[in-house]
Amino acid sequence: MRFEKKHLDDIKRCYCASHMDIDDETIVFFASEDPESTAKAYYGENFEKSEYLWNDRGGCMSIIPFATRKGEFLAVNEFYLKVSPSHAKLVWGKKTEEGYEVKDVMNLPYLHRFDIYHVNGKDYFIGATIARDKCEKNDWTRPGQIYVGEVPADPATDHIVLRQIGDGYFHNHGYSRGTKDGKVCGYFGSDQGIVRVTPPYAEGEDWKVEKIMDGRISEIALCDLDNDGNDEIMTIEPFHGNTIKIYHVNGNGEYEEVWKYENEIDFAHALVGTTLNGVNSFVAGVRRIDCELFTVQYVDGKYVVEYVEKGVGPANIDVIHTKNGDYILSANHTMNEAAIYKVME
């Protein structure tokens, strides 16, 4: 593969990369984790047009669109690991003819990763706090939790009633959406390993939380890399770690390590399981040492690494599939840039 880069913008401490589809147009989002900073939307044939989501706040960890609400999304604002007590909050946004309207939804201390599941006509918020509370940045004595709640039609006016379904997760940092038996579910990673969380699909069912793997897991991605019908799991270990691995499920239903990234790395942070030009792939990013963005595919019985770019230090990654081809969105934190890479043959 080849990768054709387009520098979209200079964004200090660029952290979040995401996208939203409206009708036949894909809009890509990039946002900063810095206070009083920028989040912007880019669109057009070559993403040459842009407009602000906001430019007066920061600490954006995630932007997640609704699957069934046109032009609407939820996002994390004001997450600052060094600030105690936490200012982290969930906000609701909507694309309008005048631009983007953004309103506060609720405060949730140290809210880091979250998602929106649409199940049986209902939208559910599911979110993970990295810790319950902190005295200072390096205080990890109080674990994080997992919360769920149904999202009302107007989340800025009506309340999302949260319920805690998981607790005791130290460094509760990793998340990836997946499917199990045809049902959407979430995989959460912490020092306590990986748990899979499944929403209620039938009347009377409750949320299901089950542990699937031990380990000190910082990030997670899922992809059936070898096309055997079962998703492999790629991990970053431990918290903001120096190891990237792939695990394959064996005949006993247990995950065993089958691959380890050989380069010396530090502060690995970004993982995605996806397809690139129709080929099942992992995409990963590291913030220190070589600061590389790279892909992993399974070719002729071997795990093959290809480098997209070095020296950029991605904090988060997203992949989009458009009529013009596949693109990797990379929040290049070390380089302070928002960048997009077209995947070429």
Coordinates of C-alpha atoms in Angstrom, one line a residue:
M1 CA 0.0 0.0 0.0
R2 CA 0.9 3.6 -0.4
F3 CA -0.5 6.5 1.6
E4 CA -1.1 10.0 0.3
K5 CA -1.1 12.6 3.1
K6 CA -3.1 15.8 3.3
H7 CA -2.3 18.2 6.1
L8 CA -5.7 19.6 7.2
D9 CA -4.8 21.9 10.0
D10 CA -2.4 22.9 12.7
I11 CA -4.1 22.0 16.0
K12 CA -2.1 22.1 19.2
R13 CA -2.2 18.8 21.1
C14 CA -4.6 17.4 18.6
Y15 CA -6.3 14.5 20.3
C16 CA -9.6 13.4 18.8
A17 CA -10.3 12.1 15.3
S18 CA -13.8 11.1 14.3
H19 CA -16.4 11.4 11.5
M20 CA -20.1 11.7 10.8
D21 CA -22.0 10.9 7.6
I22 CA -24.9 13.3 6.6
D23 CA -26.7 12.1 3.5
D24 CA -24.0 11.2 1.0
E25 CA -21.3 13.4 2.6
T26 CA -18.6 12.4 5.1
I27 CA -17.6 15.1 7.6
V28 CA -14.4 14.5 9.6
F29 CA -13.8 15.9 13.1
F30 CA -10.6 16.8 14.8
A31 CA -10.3 18.3 18.3
S32 CA -7.7 19.3 20.9
E33 CA -7.2 18.2 24.4
D34 CA -5.8 21.6 25.3
P35 CA -7.9 24.1 27.3
E36 CA -9.7 26.9 25.3
S37 CA -8.8 25.2 22.0
T38 CA -10.3 24.1 18.7
A39 CA -12.5 21.5 17.4
K40 CA -13.2 21.7 13.6
A41 CA -15.2 19.9 11.0
Y42 CA -13.7 19.3 7.5
Y43 CA -15.8 18.5 4.4
G44 CA -15.9 18.8 0.6
E45 CA -14.5 16.7 -2.2
N46 CA -11.0 16.9 -0.7
F47 CA -11.9 18.0 2.8
E48 CA -10.8 21.5 1.7
K49 CA -13.7 23.2 3.6
S50 CA -13.9 23.6 7.3
E51 CA -16.0 25.1 10.1
Y52 CA -15.7 25.2 13.9
L53 CA -17.6 22.9 16.2
W54 CA -16.2 25.1 19.0
N55 CA -13.1 27.2 19.7
D56 CA -13.6 28.2 23.3
R57 CA -13.0 24.9 25.2
G58 CA -10.8 21.8 25.1
G59 CA -10.2 18.5 26.7
C60 CA -12.0 16.6 23.9
M61 CA -11.5 12.9 24.3
S62 CA -14.2 11.6 21.9
I63 CA -16.8 12.7 19.4
I64 CA -19.5 10.0 18.7
P65 CA -22.3 10.6 16.2
F66 CA -25.8 9.1 16.6
A67 CA -26.6 6.4 14.1
T68 CA -30.2 7.4 13.6
R69 CA -30.3 11.1 14.4
K70 CA -29.1 13.1 11.4
G71 CA -26.3 15.6 12.1
E72 CA -26.3 14.9 15.9
F73 CA -23.4 13.8 18.1
L74 CA -22.2 13.6 21.7
A75 CA -18.7 14.5 22.8
V76 CA -16.5 14.7 25.9
N77 CA -15.2 18.2 26.8
E78 CA -13.0 19.6 29.6
F79 CA -11.2 16.4 30.4
Y80 CA -7.9 17.4 31.9
L81 CA -5.9 14.7 33.7
K82 CA -4.0 17.2 35.8
V83 CA -7.1 19.0 37.1
S84 CA -8.8 17.9 40.3
P85 CA -11.6 17.8 40.8
S86 CA -12.4 16.8 37.3
H87 CA -14.3 19.2 34.9
A88 CA -15.1 16.5 32.4
K89 CA -18.5 16.7 30.9
L90 CA -20.7 15.3 28.1
V91 CA -22.0 17.7 25.5
W92 CA -24.5 17.4 22.7
G93 CA -24.0 18.8 19.3
K94 CA -26.0 19.3 16.1
K95 CA -25.3 20.4 12.6
T96 CA -27.5 23.4 11.6
E97 CA -27.7 25.7 8.6
E98 CA -25.8 28.3 10.6
G99 CA -23.0 25.9 11.8
Y100 CA -22.8 23.7 14.9
E101 CA -24.9 24.1 18.0
V102 CA -23.3 22.6 21.1
K103 CA -24.9 22.3 24.6
D104 CA -23.9 20.8 27.9
V105 CA -25.5 17.5 28.8
M106 CA -24.0 16.6 32.2
N107 CA -20.8 16.5 34.2
L108 CA -19.2 13.1 34.7
P109 CA -15.8 13.3 36.4
Y110 CA -12.9 11.8 34.3
L111 CA -15.2 10.6 31.6
H112 CA -12.8 9.3 28.9
R113 CA -14.3 6.8 26.5
F114 CA -17.9 6.5 25.6
D115 CA -20.2 5.3 22.8
I116 CA -23.9 5.3 21.7
Y117 CA -25.7 2.0 21.0
H118 CA -28.9 2.0 19.1
V119 CA -30.8 -1.1 20.2
N120 CA -34.5 -1.9 19.7
G121 CA -35.3 1.7 18.8
K122 CA -33.5 3.2 21.8
D123 CA -30.3 5.1 22.0
Y124 CA -28.1 4.1 25.0
F125 CA -25.1 6.0 26.3
I126 CA -22.3 3.8 27.6
G127 CA -19.2 5.5 29.1
A128 CA -16.1 4.7 31.1
T129 CA -14.4 6.9 33.6
I130 CA -10.7 6.6 33.8
A131 CA -10.8 7.0 37.6
R132 CA -13.5 7.9 40.2
D133 CA -11.4 10.8 41.5
K134 CA -7.8 12.0 41.7
C135 CA -5.8 14.1 44.1
E136 CA -3.3 14.9 41.3
K137 CA -2.3 13.6 37.9
N138 CA -0.4 10.5 39.2
D139 CA -2.9 9.5 41.8
W140 CA -4.4 6.2 40.6
T141 CA -5.7 4.9 44.0
R142 CA -9.4 5.2 43.0
P143 CA -10.6 3.0 40.2
G144 CA -12.8 3.9 37.2
Q145 CA -16.4 2.8 36.4
I146 CA -18.7 1.9 33.5
Y147 CA -22.0 3.8 33.3
V148 CA -25.0 3.3 31.0
G149 CA -28.3 5.3 30.4
E150 CA -30.9 5.8 27.8
V151 CA -30.5 9.0 25.8
P152 CA -33.7 11.1 25.6
A153 CA -34.7 13.0 22.4
D154 CA -33.2 16.2 23.8
P155 CA -30.3 15.3 26.0
A156 CA -29.4 18.9 26.7
T157 CA -32.8 19.5 28.3
D158 CA -33.9 16.1 29.6
H159 CA -31.5 14.2 31.9
I160 CA -29.7 11.0 31.0
V161 CA -30.3 8.8 34.1
L162 CA -27.0 7.0 34.6
R163 CA -26.6 3.6 36.2
Q164 CA -23.2 2.1 37.2
I165 CA -22.8 -1.4 35.9
G166 CA -19.0 -1.8 36.5
D167 CA -16.5 -0.7 39.1
G168 CA -13.0 -1.5 40.3
Y169 CA -11.2 -0.8 37.0
F170 CA -7.9 0.9 37.6
H171 CA -6.5 2.9 34.6
N172 CA -9.9 2.4 32.9
H173 CA -8.6 3.6 29.6
G174 CA -9.3 1.3 26.6
Y175 CA -12.4 0.9 24.6
S176 CA -13.6 -0.6 21.3
R177 CA -17.0 -1.3 19.8
G178 CA -17.5 -4.8 18.6
T179 CA -20.1 -7.5 17.9
K180 CA -20.8 -10.8 19.5
D181 CA -23.3 -13.2 18.0
G182 CA -24.6 -10.4 15.8
K183 CA -25.2 -8.0 18.7
V184 CA -23.3 -4.8 19.3
C185 CA -21.2 -4.8 22.4
G186 CA -18.3 -2.9 24.0
Y187 CA -14.8 -4.0 25.0
F188 CA -13.3 -2.1 27.9
G189 CA -9.6 -2.4 29.0
S190 CA -8.0 -1.6 32.3
D191 CA -5.4 -3.1 34.7
Q192 CA -8.1 -5.7 35.4
G193 CA -8.0 -7.0 31.9
I194 CA -10.8 -6.8 29.2
V195 CA -14.5 -7.0 29.9
R196 CA -17.2 -7.3 27.3
V197 CA -20.4 -5.3 27.9
T198 CA -23.6 -6.2 26.0
P199 CA -26.8 -4.1 26.1
P200 CA -30.3 -5.6 26.7
Y201 CA -31.8 -6.9 23.5
A202 CA -34.9 -8.7 24.9
E203 CA -37.6 -7.5 27.2
G204 CA -36.5 -8.0 30.8
E205 CA -32.8 -8.5 30.0
D206 CA -30.2 -6.4 31.8
W207 CA -26.8 -5.2 30.7
K208 CA -24.3 -8.1 30.7
V209 CA -20.7 -7.6 31.8
E210 CA -18.3 -10.5 31.4
K211 CA -14.5 -10.7 31.7
I212 CA -12.8 -12.2 28.6
M213 CA -9.1 -11.7 29.2
D214 CA -6.6 -10.9 31.9
G215 CA -3.8 -8.4 31.6
R216 CA -3.0 -4.7 32.1
I217 CA -4.8 -3.3 29.0
S218 CA -4.5 0.3 27.9
E219 CA -6.1 0.2 24.4
I220 CA -8.1 -2.4 22.4
A221 CA -9.0 -3.0 18.8
L222 CA -10.8 -5.9 17.1
C223 CA -10.5 -7.3 13.6
D224 CA -10.6 -10.8 11.9
L225 CA -7.2 -10.3 10.6
D226 CA -6.7 -13.9 9.4
N227 CA -10.3 -14.4 8.1
D228 CA -11.0 -17.4 10.2
G229 CA -14.4 -16.1 11.4
N230 CA -13.1 -14.9 14.8
D231 CA -11.9 -11.4 15.7
E232 CA -8.3 -11.1 16.8
I233 CA -7.7 -8.5 19.6
M234 CA -4.8 -6.0 19.3
T235 CA -3.8 -4.4 22.6
I236 CA -1.5 -1.7 24.0
E237 CA -0.1 -2.8 27.3
P238 CA 0.2 -1.5 30.1
F239 CA -1.4 1.9 30.6
H240 CA 0.0 4.3 27.9
G241 CA 2.3 1.4 27.4
N242 CA 5.4 0.2 25.6
T243 CA 4.0 -3.1 24.1
I244 CA 1.6 -3.8 21.2
K245 CA 0.3 -7.3 20.8
I246 CA -2.2 -9.4 18.9
Y247 CA -4.2 -12.2 20.5
H248 CA -6.0 -15.0 18.7
V249 CA -8.8 -17.0 20.2
N250 CA -7.9 -20.7 20.5
G251 CA -10.0 -23.9 20.5
N252 CA -10.9 -23.4 24.2
G253 CA -12.2 -19.9 23.6
E254 CA -9.2 -18.3 25.3
Y255 CA -7.1 -15.6 23.9
E256 CA -3.4 -16.4 23.3
E257 CA -0.7 -14.0 22.1
V258 CA 0.4 -14.6 18.5
W259 CA 2.3 -11.4 17.6
K260 CA 4.2 -8.7 19.3
Y261 CA 5.4 -5.4 17.7
E262 CA 9.2 -5.5 17.6
N263 CA 10.1 -1.8 17.6
E264 CA 11.1 0.0 20.8
I265 CA 8.1 2.2 21.6
D266 CA 6.8 4.5 24.4
F267 CA 3.4 6.0 25.1
A268 CA 1.5 3.9 22.5
H269 CA -2.0 5.3 22.4
A270 CA -4.0 4.7 19.2
L271 CA -5.6 1.5 17.8
V272 CA -8.3 0.7 15.2
G273 CA -9.5 -2.5 13.7
T274 CA -10.9 -1.9 10.2
T275 CA -10.5 -2.7 6.5
L276 CA -8.2 -0.8 4.1
N277 CA -9.1 -1.2 0.5
G278 CA -11.1 -4.3 1.4
V279 CA -8.3 -6.0 3.4
N280 CA -8.8 -6.6 7.2
S281 CA -6.3 -4.4 9.0
F282 CA -5.2 -2.9 12.3
V283 CA -3.9 0.7 12.4
A284 CA -1.8 1.8 15.3
G285 CA -0.1 4.9 16.6
V286 CA 2.7 5.7 19.0
R287 CA 3.4 9.1 20.6
R288 CA 7.1 8.8 21.6
I289 CA 10.5 7.6 20.2
D290 CA 9.7 7.0 16.5
C291 CA 6.2 8.4 16.9
E292 CA 4.9 6.1 14.2
L293 CA 1.6 5.5 12.5
F294 CA 1.5 2.0 11.0
T295 CA -0.8 -0.8 9.7
V296 CA -0.7 -4.5 10.3
Q297 CA -2.2 -7.1 7.9
Y298 CA -2.0 -10.9 7.7
V299 CA -0.4 -11.9 4.4
D300 CA 0.6 -15.4 3.4
G301 CA 0.5 -16.6 7.0
K302 CA 2.6 -13.7 8.4
Y303 CA 1.8 -10.4 10.2
V304 CA 3.0 -7.6 7.9
V305 CA 3.7 -4.1 9.1
E306 CA 3.6 -1.1 6.8
Y307 CA 4.5 2.4 7.9
V308 CA 2.2 5.3 7.1
E309 CA 4.4 8.0 8.6
K310 CA 6.9 8.4 11.4
G311 CA 7.5 11.4 13.6
V312 CA 3.8 12.4 13.9
G313 CA 2.8 10.8 17.2
P314 CA -0.9 9.9 16.8
A315 CA -3.2 10.2 19.9
N316 CA -6.2 8.8 18.2
I317 CA -7.2 7.3 14.8
D318 CA -10.3 6.9 12.7
V319 CA -10.8 5.2 9.3
I320 CA -13.5 6.2 6.8
H321 CA -14.7 4.5 3.6
T322 CA -15.9 6.9 1.0
K323 CA -16.8 6.9 -2.7
N324 CA -13.3 8.3 -3.3
G325 CA -11.6 5.6 -1.4
D326 CA -10.4 4.8 2.2
Y327 CA -8.8 7.3 4.4
I328 CA -7.0 7.2 7.8
L329 CA -7.7 10.1 10.0
S330 CA -4.9 10.8 12.5
A331 CA -4.9 13.2 15.3
N332 CA -1.1 13.8 15.2
H333 CA -0.5 14.9 18.8
T334 CA 3.3 15.1 18.6
M335 CA 3.2 17.1 15.4
N336 CA 0.2 19.3 16.5
E337 CA -1.7 18.6 13.4
A338 CA -4.9 17.2 12.0
A339 CA -4.0 14.9 9.0
I340 CA -5.7 12.5 6.6
Y341 CA -4.1 9.8 4.6
K342 CA -5.6 8.3 1.5
V343 CA -5.0 4.6 1.2
M344 CA -3.6 3.9 -2.3
E345 CA -3.1 0.5 -4.0

